[in-house]
Coordinates of C-alpha atoms in Angstrom, one line a residue:
X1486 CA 0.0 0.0 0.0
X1487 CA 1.6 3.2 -0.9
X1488 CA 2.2 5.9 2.1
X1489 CA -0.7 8.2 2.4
X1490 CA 0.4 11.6 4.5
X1491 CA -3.1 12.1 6.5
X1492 CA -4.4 15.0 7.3
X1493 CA -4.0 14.3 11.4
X1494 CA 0.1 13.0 10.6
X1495 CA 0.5 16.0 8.7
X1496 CA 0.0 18.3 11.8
X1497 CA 1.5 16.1 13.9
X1498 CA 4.5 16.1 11.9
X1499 CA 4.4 19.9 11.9
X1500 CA 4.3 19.8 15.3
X1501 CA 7.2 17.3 15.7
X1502 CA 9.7 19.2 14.0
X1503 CA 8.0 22.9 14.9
X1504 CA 9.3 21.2 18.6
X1505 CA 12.4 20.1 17.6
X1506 CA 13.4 23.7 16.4
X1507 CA 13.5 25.0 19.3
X1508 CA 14.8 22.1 21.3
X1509 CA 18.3 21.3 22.6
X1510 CA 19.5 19.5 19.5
X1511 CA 18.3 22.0 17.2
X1512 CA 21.2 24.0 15.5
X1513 CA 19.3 25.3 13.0
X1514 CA 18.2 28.3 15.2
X1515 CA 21.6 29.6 16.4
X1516 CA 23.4 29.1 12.8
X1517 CA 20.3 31.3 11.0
X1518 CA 20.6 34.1 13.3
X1519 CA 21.8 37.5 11.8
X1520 CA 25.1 38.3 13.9
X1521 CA 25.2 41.9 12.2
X1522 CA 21.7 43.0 14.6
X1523 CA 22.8 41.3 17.8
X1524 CA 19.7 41.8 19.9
X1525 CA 20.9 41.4 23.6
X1526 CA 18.7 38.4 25.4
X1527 CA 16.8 39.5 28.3
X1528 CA 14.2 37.0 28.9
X1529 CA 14.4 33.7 30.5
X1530 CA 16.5 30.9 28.4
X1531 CA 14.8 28.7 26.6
X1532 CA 14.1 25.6 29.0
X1533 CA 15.9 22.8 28.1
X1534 CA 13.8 19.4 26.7
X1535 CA 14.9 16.6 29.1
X1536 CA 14.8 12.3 28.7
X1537 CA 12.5 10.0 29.0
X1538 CA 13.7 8.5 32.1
X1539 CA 14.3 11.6 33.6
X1540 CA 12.7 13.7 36.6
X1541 CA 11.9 17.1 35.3
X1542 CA 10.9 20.0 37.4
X1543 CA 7.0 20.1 38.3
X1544 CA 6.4 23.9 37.6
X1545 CA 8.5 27.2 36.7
X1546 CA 11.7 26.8 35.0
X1547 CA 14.3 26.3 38.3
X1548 CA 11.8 26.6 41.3
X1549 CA 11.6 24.3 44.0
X1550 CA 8.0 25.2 44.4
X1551 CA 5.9 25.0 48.2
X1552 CA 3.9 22.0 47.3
X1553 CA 7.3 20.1 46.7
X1554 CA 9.0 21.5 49.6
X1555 CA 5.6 20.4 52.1
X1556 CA 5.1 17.1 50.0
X1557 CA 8.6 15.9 50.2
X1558 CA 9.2 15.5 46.5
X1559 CA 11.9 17.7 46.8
X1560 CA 13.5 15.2 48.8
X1561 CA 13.8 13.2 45.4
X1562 CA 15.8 15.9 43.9
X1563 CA 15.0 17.1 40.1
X1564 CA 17.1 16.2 36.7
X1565 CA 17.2 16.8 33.2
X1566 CA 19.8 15.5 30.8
X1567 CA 22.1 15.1 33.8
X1568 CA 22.4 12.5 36.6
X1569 CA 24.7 11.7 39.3
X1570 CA 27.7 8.9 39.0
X1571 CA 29.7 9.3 41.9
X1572 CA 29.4 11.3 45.4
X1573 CA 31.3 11.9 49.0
X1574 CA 28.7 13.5 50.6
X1575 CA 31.1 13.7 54.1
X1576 CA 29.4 16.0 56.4
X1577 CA 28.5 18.9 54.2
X1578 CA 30.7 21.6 52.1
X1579 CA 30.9 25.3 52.1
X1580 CA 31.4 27.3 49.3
X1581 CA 33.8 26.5 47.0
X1582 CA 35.3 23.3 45.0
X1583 CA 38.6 23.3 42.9
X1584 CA 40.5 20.7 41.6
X1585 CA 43.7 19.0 39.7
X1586 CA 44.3 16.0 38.0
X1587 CA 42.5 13.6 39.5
X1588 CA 42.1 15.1 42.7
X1589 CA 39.1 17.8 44.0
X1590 CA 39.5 20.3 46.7
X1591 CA 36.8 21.5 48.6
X1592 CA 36.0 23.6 51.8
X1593 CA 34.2 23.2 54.7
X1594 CA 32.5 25.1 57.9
X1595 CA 34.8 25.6 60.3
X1596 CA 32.9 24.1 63.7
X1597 CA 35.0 22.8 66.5
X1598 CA 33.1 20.2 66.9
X1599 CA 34.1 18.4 63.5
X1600 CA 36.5 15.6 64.0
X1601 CA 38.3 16.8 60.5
X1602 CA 38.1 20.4 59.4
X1603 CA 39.4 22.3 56.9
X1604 CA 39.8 21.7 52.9
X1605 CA 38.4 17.7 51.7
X1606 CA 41.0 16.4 49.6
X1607 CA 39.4 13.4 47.4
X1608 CA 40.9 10.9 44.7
X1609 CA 38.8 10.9 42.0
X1610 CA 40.3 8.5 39.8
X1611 CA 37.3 6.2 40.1
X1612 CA 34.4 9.1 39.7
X1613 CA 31.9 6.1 41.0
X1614 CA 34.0 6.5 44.0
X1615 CA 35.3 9.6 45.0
X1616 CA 37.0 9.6 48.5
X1617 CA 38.8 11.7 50.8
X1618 CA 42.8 11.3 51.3
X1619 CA 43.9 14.2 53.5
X1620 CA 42.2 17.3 54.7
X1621 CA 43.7 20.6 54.5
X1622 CA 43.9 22.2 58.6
X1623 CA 46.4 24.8 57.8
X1624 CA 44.9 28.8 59.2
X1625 CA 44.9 29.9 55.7
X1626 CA 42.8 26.6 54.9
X1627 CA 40.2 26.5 57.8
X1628 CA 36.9 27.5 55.7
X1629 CA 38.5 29.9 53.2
X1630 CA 35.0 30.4 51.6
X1631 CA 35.2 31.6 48.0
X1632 CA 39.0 31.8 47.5
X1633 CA 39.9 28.2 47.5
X1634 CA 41.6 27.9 43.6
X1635 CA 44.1 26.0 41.8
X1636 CA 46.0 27.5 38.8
X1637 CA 46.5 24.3 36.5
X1638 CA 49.2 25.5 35.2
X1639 CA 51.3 25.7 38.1
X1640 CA 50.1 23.3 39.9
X1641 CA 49.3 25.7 42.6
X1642 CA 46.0 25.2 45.5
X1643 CA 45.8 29.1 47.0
X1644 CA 42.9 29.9 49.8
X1645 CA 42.6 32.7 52.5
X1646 CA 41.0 32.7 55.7
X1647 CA 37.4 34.2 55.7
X1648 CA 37.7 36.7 57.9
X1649 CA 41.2 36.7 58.9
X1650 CA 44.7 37.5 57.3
X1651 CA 45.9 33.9 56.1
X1652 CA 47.1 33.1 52.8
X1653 CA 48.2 29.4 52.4
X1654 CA 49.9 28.3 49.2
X1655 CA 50.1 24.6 48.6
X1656 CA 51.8 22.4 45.6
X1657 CA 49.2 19.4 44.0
X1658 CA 51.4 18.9 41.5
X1659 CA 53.8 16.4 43.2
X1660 CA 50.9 14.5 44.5
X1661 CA 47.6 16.0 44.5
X1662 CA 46.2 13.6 46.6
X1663 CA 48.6 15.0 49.6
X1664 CA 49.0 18.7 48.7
X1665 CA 51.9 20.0 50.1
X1666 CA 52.4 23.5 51.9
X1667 CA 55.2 25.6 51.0
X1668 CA 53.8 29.1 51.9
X1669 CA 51.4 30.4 55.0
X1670 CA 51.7 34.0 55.6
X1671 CA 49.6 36.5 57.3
X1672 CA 48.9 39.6 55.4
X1673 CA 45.3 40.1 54.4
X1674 CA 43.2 42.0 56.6
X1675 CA 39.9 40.3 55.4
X1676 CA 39.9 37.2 53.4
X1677 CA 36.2 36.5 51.6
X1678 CA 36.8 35.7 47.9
X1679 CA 40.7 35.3 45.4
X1680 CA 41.5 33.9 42.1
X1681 CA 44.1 33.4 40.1
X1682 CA 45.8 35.7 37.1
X1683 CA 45.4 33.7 33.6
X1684 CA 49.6 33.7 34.3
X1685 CA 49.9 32.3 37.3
X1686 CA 52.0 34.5 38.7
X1687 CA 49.5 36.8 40.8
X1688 CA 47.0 35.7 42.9
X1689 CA 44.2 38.3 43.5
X1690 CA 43.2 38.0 47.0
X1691 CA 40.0 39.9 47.4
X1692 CA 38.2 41.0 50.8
X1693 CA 34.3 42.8 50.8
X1694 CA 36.2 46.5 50.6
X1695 CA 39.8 45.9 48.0
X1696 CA 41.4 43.2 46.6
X1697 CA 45.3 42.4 47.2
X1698 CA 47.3 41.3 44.6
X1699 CA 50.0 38.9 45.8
X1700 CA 53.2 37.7 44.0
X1701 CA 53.9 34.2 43.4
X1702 CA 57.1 34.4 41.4
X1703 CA 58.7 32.9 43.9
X1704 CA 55.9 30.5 45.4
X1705 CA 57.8 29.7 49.5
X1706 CA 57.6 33.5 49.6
X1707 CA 54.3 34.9 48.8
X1708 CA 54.7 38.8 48.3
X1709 CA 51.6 41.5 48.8
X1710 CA 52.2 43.9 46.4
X1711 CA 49.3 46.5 47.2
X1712 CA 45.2 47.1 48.0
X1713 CA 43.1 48.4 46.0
X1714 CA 39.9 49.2 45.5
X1715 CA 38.0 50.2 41.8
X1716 CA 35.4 52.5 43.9
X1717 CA 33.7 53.1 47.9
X1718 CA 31.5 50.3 47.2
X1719 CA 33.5 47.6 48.1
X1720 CA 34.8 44.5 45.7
X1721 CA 34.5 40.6 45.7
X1722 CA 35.3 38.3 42.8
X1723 CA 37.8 39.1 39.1
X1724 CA 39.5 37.5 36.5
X1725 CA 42.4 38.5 33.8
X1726 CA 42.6 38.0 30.4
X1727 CA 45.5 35.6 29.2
X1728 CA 48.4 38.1 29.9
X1729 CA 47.1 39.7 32.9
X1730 CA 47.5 42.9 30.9
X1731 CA 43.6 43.2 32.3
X1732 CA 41.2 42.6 35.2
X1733 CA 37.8 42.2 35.6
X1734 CA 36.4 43.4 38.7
X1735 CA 33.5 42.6 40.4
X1736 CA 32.2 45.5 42.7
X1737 CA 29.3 45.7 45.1
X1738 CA 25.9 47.6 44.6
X1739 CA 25.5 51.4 45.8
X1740 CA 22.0 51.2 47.0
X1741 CA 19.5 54.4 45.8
X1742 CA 16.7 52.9 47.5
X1743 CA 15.7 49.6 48.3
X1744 CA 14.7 49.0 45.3
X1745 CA 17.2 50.3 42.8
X1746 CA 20.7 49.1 42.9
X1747 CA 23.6 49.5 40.5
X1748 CA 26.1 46.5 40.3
X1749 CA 28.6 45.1 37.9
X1750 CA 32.4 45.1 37.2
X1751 CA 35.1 47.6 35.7
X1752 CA 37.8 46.9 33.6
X1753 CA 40.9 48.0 35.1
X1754 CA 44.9 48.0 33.5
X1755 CA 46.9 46.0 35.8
X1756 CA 50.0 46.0 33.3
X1757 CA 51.7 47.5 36.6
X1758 CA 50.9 44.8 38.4
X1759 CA 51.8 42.3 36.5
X1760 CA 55.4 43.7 35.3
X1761 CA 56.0 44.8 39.3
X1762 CA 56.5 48.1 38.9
X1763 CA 56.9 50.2 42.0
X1764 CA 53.9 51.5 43.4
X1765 CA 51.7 50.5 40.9
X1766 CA 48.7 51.9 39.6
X1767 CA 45.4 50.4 38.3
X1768 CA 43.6 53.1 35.6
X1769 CA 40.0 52.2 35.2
X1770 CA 39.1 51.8 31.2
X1771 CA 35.7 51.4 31.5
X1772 CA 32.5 50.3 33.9
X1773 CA 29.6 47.9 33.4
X1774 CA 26.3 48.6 36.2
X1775 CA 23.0 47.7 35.3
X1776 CA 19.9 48.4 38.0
X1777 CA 18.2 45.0 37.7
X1778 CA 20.9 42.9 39.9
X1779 CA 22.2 42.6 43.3
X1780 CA 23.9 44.2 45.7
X1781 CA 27.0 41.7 45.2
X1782 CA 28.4 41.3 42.1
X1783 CA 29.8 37.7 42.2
X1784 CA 32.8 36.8 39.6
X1785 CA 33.6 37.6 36.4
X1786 CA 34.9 34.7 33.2
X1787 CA 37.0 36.6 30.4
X1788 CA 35.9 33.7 27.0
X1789 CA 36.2 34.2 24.0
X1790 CA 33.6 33.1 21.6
X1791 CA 33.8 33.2 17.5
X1792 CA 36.9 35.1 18.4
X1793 CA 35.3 38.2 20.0
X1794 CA 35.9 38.5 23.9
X1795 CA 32.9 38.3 26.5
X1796 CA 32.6 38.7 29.8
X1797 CA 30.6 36.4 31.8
X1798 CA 29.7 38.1 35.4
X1799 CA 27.6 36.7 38.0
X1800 CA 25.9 38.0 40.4
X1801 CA 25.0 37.1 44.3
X1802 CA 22.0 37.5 46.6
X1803 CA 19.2 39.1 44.2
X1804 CA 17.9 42.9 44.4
X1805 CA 17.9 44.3 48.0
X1806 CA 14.7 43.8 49.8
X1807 CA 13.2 41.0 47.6
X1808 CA 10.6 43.4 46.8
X1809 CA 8.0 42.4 44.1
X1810 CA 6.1 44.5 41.9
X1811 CA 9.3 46.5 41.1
X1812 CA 9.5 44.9 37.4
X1813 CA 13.4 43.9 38.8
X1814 CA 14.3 40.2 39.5
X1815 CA 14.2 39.4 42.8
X1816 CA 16.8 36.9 42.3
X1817 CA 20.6 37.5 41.0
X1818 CA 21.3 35.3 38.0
X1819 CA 24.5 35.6 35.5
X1820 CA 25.2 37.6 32.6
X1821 CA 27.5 37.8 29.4
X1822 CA 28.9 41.0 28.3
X1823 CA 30.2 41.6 24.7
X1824 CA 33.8 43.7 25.3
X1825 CA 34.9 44.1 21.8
X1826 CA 35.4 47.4 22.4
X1827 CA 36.3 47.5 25.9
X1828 CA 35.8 51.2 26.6
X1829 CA 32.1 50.3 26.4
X1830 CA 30.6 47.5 27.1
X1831 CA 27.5 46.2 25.9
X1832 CA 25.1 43.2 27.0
X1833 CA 24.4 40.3 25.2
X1834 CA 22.2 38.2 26.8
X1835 CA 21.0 37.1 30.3
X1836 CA 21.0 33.7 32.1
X1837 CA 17.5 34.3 33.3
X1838 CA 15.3 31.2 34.4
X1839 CA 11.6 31.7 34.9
X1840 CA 12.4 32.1 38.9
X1841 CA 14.4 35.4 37.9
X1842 CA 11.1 37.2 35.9
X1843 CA 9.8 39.6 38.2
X1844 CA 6.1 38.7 36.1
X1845 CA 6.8 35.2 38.2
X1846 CA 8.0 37.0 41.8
X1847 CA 4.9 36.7 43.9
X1848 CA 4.8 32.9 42.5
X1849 CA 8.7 32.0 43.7
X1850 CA 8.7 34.4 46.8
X1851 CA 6.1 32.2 48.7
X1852 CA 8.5 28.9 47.9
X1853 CA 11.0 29.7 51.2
X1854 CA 9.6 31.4 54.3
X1855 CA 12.0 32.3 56.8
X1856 CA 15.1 32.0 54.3
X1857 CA 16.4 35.9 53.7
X1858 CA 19.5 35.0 51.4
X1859 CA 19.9 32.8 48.4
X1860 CA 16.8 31.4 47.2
X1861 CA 17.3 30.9 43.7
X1862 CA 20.0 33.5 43.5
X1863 CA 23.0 33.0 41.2
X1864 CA 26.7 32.4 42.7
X1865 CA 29.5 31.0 40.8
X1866 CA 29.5 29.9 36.9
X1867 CA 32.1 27.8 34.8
X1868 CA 33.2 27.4 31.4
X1869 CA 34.2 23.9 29.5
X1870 CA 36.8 26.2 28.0
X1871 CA 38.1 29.7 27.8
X1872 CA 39.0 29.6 24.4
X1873 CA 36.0 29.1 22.1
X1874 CA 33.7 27.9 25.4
X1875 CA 30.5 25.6 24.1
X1876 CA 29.0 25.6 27.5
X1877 CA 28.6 27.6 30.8
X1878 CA 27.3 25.8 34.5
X1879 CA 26.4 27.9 37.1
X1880 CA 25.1 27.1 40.3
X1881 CA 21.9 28.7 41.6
X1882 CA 21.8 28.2 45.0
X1883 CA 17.9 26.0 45.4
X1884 CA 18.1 26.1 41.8
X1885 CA 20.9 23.9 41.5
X1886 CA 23.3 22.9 38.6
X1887 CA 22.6 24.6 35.3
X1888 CA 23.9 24.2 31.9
X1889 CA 23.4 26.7 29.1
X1890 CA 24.6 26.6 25.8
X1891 CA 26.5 29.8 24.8
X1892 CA 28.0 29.3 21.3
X1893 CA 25.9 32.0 20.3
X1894 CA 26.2 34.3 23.1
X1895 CA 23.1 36.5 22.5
X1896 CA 20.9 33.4 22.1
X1897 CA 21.8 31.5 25.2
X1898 CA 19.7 28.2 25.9
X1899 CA 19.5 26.0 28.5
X1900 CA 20.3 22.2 28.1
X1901 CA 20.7 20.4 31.1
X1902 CA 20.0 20.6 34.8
X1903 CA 20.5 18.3 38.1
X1904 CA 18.5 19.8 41.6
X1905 CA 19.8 17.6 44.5
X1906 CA 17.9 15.6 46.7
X1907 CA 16.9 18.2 49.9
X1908 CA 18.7 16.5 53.1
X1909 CA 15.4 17.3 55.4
X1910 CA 16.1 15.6 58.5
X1911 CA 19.9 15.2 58.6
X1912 CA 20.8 18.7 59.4
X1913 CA 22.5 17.3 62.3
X1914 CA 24.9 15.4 59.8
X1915 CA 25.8 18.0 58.3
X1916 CA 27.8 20.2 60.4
X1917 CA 30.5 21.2 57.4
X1918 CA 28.0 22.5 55.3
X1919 CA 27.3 26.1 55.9
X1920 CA 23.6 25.7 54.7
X1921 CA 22.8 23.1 57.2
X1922 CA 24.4 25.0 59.9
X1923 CA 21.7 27.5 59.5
X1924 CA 24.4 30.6 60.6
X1925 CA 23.3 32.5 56.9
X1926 CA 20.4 33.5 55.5
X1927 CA 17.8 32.4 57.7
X1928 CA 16.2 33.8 61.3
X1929 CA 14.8 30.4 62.0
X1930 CA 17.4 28.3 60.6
X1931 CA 18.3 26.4 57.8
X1932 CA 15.9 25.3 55.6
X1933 CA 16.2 22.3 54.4
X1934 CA 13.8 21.8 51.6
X1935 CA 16.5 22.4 49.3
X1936 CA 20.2 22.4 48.8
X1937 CA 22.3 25.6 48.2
X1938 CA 24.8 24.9 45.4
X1939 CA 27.6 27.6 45.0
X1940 CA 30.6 26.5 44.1
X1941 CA 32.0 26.5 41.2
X1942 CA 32.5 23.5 38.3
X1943 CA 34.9 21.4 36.4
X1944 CA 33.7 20.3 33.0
X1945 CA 35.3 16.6 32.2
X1946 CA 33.9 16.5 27.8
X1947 CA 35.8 13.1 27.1
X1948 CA 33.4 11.7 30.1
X1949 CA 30.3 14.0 29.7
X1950 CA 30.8 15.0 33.7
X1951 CA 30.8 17.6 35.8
X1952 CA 32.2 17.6 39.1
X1953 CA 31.0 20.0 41.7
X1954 CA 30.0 20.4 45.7
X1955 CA 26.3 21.6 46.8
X1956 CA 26.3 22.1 50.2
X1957 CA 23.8 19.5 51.8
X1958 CA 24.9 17.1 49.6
X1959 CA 28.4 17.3 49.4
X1960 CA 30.7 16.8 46.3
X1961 CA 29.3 15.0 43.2
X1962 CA 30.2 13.6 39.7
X1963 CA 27.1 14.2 37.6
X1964 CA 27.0 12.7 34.0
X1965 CA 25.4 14.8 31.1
X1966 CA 23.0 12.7 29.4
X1967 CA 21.0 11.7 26.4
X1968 CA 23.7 13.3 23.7
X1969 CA 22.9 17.0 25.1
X1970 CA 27.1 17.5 25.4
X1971 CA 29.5 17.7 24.2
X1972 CA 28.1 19.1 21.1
X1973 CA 28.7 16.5 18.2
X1974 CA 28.8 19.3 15.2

């Protein structure tokens, strides 16, 4: 019998392939785009299209919603082209995760009562296994938040003390599995967040008011070299471009009113910085604010993409007040920002989910009652590559893990995502994890219908992982599914 094309197939092929062209395999959209009337994208991404076998979210694109939280399903967690392989779940983590070779760092809440504190070293090797093989106890290394890094490079694991003036400098390269120290010196007055210059030669130690630069040419002697501070606002998170001829500084929001803030980062020369010129100075090319974020600009991720540099910056702890009906977000989320020019910087697109539309506020506000900070706020984001990145992950606090596809940077969309299982009922477990404890964000303590993530990820493409910590739930070696990623074209 010859094929006869019904009616009824014929729309339902239409609808198949109308589907399919806006799905996450679809290239067809991205390639047709005109790049010479770049549009910036300032709605939420599209959601990504997850498995068969997977468990999707149950309402807004990212939310954890109150039925869940009351009903326990959060307790199940919530995936999407992603699933978890491996985990040490130990007694909780804090903010951070960094890693080398085979080998992942992370820190922890410093509590007296832990029998090990510090920075967890595992062994990855086996990412169905991952276990711990020393822990970190050094000042510099006793819950140095947001700072803990590794330049790869180097084979260098730098951290401050949060709050105090350690810096500890440890070599992974020997054996990552036994870091060992060859530098702790006192000399920040308030350690908080740090990275590392592309060159490995500087890290950038960074308190709430300035950041520190701090030679490493000759890593057993650390050297300050100066503080400084872009404006009064105070500073957090940066990044350099590949010669450290630039930074990209994060700085905090001035506050009009409680319901207008200004945030972003400023470009700044650091050539004397990095060639150690005697009292060096830091001109300022150029500023990026915008009114709809926080008042704590995050990080910042110099990429380039289809050889034009970008600047992805990430934000912390949503608009001041949480107020709705102010057409801003009351949620931070992440951002890239086209720099081609870098006197003026222009935005390309937003990495908006339907939590961060303020048309959705009164919807997502109701989802965490007692919880003041980080509901489904933004915090740190990673790239599978500096050069010619394919992806960004970014970890949204109750959110969780999220993967967006940035090839096209003014058409970002979302492709994957993996919520962790809320711990209700083992907070008392928990005692490293700085969620659980309950000591942020919260009048009434923690709560535990979901996880914070925060830290910051390693992309693994020749294994389709990602390795990262969430705080409840520990570190975790989550598998990208169903042919999402790497990207086969």
């Amino acid at each position: 019998m010859p094929f006869k094309l019904t009616p009824l197939l014929a729309v339902g092929i239409s609808l198949l392939f109308s589907a399919c062209s806006g799905g996450q395999n679809s290239d067809i959209q991205v390639a047709s785009r005109d790049h010479d009337n770049d549009v910036p994208w300032e709605q939420p991404v599209r959601k990504a299209i997850c498995g068969p076998l997977d468990h999707p979210e149950t309402a807004l694109q990212g939310q954890v919603p109150l039925v869940d939280r009351l009903s326990l399903r959060s307790q199940e967690g919530y995936n999407c082209n992603m699933e978890m392989v491996g985990q040490w779940q130990g007694d909780g983590a804090s903010w951070q995760m960094a890693w080398y070779d085979d080998c992942a760092y992370y820190d922890t809440r410093l509590d007296a009562s832990r029998e090990n504190q510090g920075v967890v070293v595992l062994d990855v090797s086996n990412t169905s296994n991952p276990h711990p093989t020393d822990y970190l106890e050094t000042a510099g290394m006793l819950d140095p938040w947001e700072s803990l890094k590794v330049h790869e490079g180097r084979g260098l694991l730098g951290g401050q003390r949060t709050g105090g003036p350690t810096f500890d400098l440890y070599d992974v390269q020997g054996d990552c599995r036994h870091p060992k120290l060859i530098a702790s010196e006192d000399m920040i007055s308030y350690g908080h967040e740090g990275g590392w210059g592309q060159d490995g030669m500087t890290y950038w130690a960074g308190s709430t008011s300035e950041y520190h630069p701090i030679s490493i040419d000759d890593p057993t002697a650390p050297v300050e070299l100066m503080s400084w501070a872009p404006n009064a606002n105070g500073t957090h998170g940066m990044s350099t471009n590949a010669d450290s001829t630039r930074g990209y500084f994060t700085v905090l929001g001035l506050a009009a009113s409680a319901l207008e803030t200004t945030v972003g980062f400023v470009i700044g020369d650091i050539t004397d910085v990095t060639n150690r010129v005697a009292d060096p100075q830091i001109p300022i090319i150029s500023e990026f604010f915008y009114r709809d974020g926080s008042e704590t600009g995050q990080h910042t991720i110099p990429v380039i993409i289809k050889g034009k540099p970008y600047i992805i910056q990430v934000d912390e702890a949503g608009v001041s007040g949480k107020v709705c009906g102010s057409g801003l977000s009351p949620f931070a989320f992440a951002r890239i920002v086209n720099i081609e020019d870098e006197t003026n910087p222009k935005l390309a697109s937003k990495l908006m989910l339907e939590t961060h539309d303020p048309d959705n506020c009164p919807i997502v506000m109701a989802d965490y009652p007692g919880q003041v900070l980080f509901g489904y706020d933004s915090h740190y984001c990673a790239v599978d590559s500096l050069i010619e990145p394919t992806v960004v992950g970014c970890s949204y606090f109750n959110s969780g893990i999220r993967i967006f596809d940035i090839r096209d940077p003014y058409y970002p969309r979302e492709i994957a995502y993996f919520n962790p299982p809320a711990q209700l009922g083992k907070q008392g477990e928990l005692a490293g994890s700085q969620h659980a404890s309950g000591d942020i964000g919260g009048s009434g303590g923690a709560n535990m219908t979901a996880d914070w993530c925060s830290a910051q990820m390693r992309f693994v493409p020749e294994k389709s992982e990602v390795w990262t910590t969430c705080q409840d739930n520990g570190f975790m070696v989550l598998k990208i599914t169903n042919g999402v990623w790497p990207f086969q074209d």
